C-alpha positions as semicolon CSV with decimal commas, in nm:
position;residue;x (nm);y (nm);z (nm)
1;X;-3,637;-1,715;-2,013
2;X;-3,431;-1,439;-2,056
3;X;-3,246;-1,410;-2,425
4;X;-2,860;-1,287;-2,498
5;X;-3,020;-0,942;-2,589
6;X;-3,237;-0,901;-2,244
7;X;-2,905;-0,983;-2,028
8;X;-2,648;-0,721;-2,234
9;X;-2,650;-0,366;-2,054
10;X;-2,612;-0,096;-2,283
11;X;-2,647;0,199;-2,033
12;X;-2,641;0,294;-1,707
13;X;-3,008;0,375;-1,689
14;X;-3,071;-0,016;-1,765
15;X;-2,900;-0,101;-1,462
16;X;-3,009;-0,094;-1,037
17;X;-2,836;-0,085;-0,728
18;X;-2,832;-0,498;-0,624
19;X;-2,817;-0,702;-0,987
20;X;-2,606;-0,944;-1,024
21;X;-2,305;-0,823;-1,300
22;X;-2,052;-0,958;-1,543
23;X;-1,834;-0,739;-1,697
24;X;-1,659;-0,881;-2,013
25;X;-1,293;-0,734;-2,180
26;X;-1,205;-0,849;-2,515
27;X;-1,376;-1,192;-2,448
28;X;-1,262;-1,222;-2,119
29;X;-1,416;-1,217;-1,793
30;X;-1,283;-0,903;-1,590
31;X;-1,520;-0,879;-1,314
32;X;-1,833;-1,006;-1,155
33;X;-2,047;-0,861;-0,887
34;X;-2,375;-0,694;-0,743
35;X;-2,377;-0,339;-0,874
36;X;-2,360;-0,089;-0,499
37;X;-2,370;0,264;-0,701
38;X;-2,480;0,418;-1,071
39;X;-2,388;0,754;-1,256
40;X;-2,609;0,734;-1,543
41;X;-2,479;1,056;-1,686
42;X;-2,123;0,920;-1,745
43;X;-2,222;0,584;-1,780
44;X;-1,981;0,448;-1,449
45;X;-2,113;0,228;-1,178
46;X;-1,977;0,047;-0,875
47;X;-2,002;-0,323;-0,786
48;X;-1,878;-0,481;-0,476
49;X;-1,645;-0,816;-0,659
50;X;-1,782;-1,128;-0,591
51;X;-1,419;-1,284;-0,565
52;X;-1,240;-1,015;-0,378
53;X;-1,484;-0,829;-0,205
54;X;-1,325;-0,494;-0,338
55;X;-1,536;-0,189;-0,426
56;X;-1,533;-0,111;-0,800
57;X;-1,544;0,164;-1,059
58;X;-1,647;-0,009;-1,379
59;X;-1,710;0,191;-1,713
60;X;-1,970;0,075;-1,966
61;X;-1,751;0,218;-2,233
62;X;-1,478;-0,022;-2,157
63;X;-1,646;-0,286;-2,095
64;X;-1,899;-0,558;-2,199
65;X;-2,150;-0,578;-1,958
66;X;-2,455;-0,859;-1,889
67;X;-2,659;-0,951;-1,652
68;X;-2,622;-1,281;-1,438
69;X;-2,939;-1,505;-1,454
70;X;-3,053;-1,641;-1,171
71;X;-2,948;-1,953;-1,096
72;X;-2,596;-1,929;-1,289
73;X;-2,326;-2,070;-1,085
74;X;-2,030;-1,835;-1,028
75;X;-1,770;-1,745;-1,270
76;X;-1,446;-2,031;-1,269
77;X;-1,204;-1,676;-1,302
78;X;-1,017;-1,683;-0,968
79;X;-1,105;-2,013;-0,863
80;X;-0,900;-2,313;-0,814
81;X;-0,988;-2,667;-0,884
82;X;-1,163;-2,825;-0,574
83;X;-0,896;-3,037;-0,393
84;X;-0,956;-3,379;-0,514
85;X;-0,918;-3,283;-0,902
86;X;-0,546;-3,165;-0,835
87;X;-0,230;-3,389;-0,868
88;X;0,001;-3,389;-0,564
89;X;0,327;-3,243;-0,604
90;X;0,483;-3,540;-0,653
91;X;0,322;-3,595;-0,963
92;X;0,384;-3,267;-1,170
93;X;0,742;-3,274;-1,319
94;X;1,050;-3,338;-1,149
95;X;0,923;-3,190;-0,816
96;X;0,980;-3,392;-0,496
97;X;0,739;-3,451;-0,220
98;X;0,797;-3,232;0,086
99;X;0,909;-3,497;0,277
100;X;1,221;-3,556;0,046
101;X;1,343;-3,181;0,089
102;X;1,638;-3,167;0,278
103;X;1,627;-2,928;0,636
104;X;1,805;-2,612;0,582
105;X;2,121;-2,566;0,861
106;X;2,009;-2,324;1,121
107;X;2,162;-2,012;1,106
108;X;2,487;-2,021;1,317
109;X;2,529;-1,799;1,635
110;X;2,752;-1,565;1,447
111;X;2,524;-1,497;1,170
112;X;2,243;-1,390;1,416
113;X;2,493;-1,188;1,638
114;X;2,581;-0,988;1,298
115;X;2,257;-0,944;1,188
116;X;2,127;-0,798;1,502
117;X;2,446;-0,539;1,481
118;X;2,317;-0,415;1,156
């Protein structure tokens, strides 16, 4: 088993192209990916997000970083609550169901003539 002080990357040089990374801003999770790219001399690497998909430039410096055990289930940041665990809209404040709205009028003929003379 792998302790808090085994999973915190404190250079470049401890990391490798493919590991599993969370990088951590004043207690915070910012980012979490697979590590693509390393410059060890300036202490920069690249992941590839795990919730976007992006390419990014992350800077030890900046940053906490640690190392995702295998087996941890992905971070909650970004996520929404699985279907069944949210209220309906009905249910949160004042809002209406959808089905209460009222239809908004269609625009009128002379509206869309105008518009299209713009």
């Amino acid at each position: 088993m792998m302790t808090d002080e085994d999973l915190e990357v404190r250079s470049c040089a401890e990391l490798s192209a493919g590991e599993e990374i969370e990088a951590w801003h004043r207690g915070r999770l910012s980012h979490r990916g697979t590590v693509a790219n390393i410059l060890e001399d300036i202490d920069l690497f690249w992941i590839i997000d795990a919730r976007t998909g992006a390419r990014r430039l992350l800077d030890l410096e900046q940053l906490s970083v640690r190392r995702v055990p295998v087996g941890k289930p992905a971070a909650a940041v970004g996520k929404l609550k699985p279907a069944a665990a949210r209220k309906p809209a009905a249910a949160v404040g004042n809002l209406k169901p959808a089905s209460a709205a009222k239809p908004k009028p269609a625009a009128s003929l002379r509206q869309v003539v105008f518009m299209e003379a713009r």
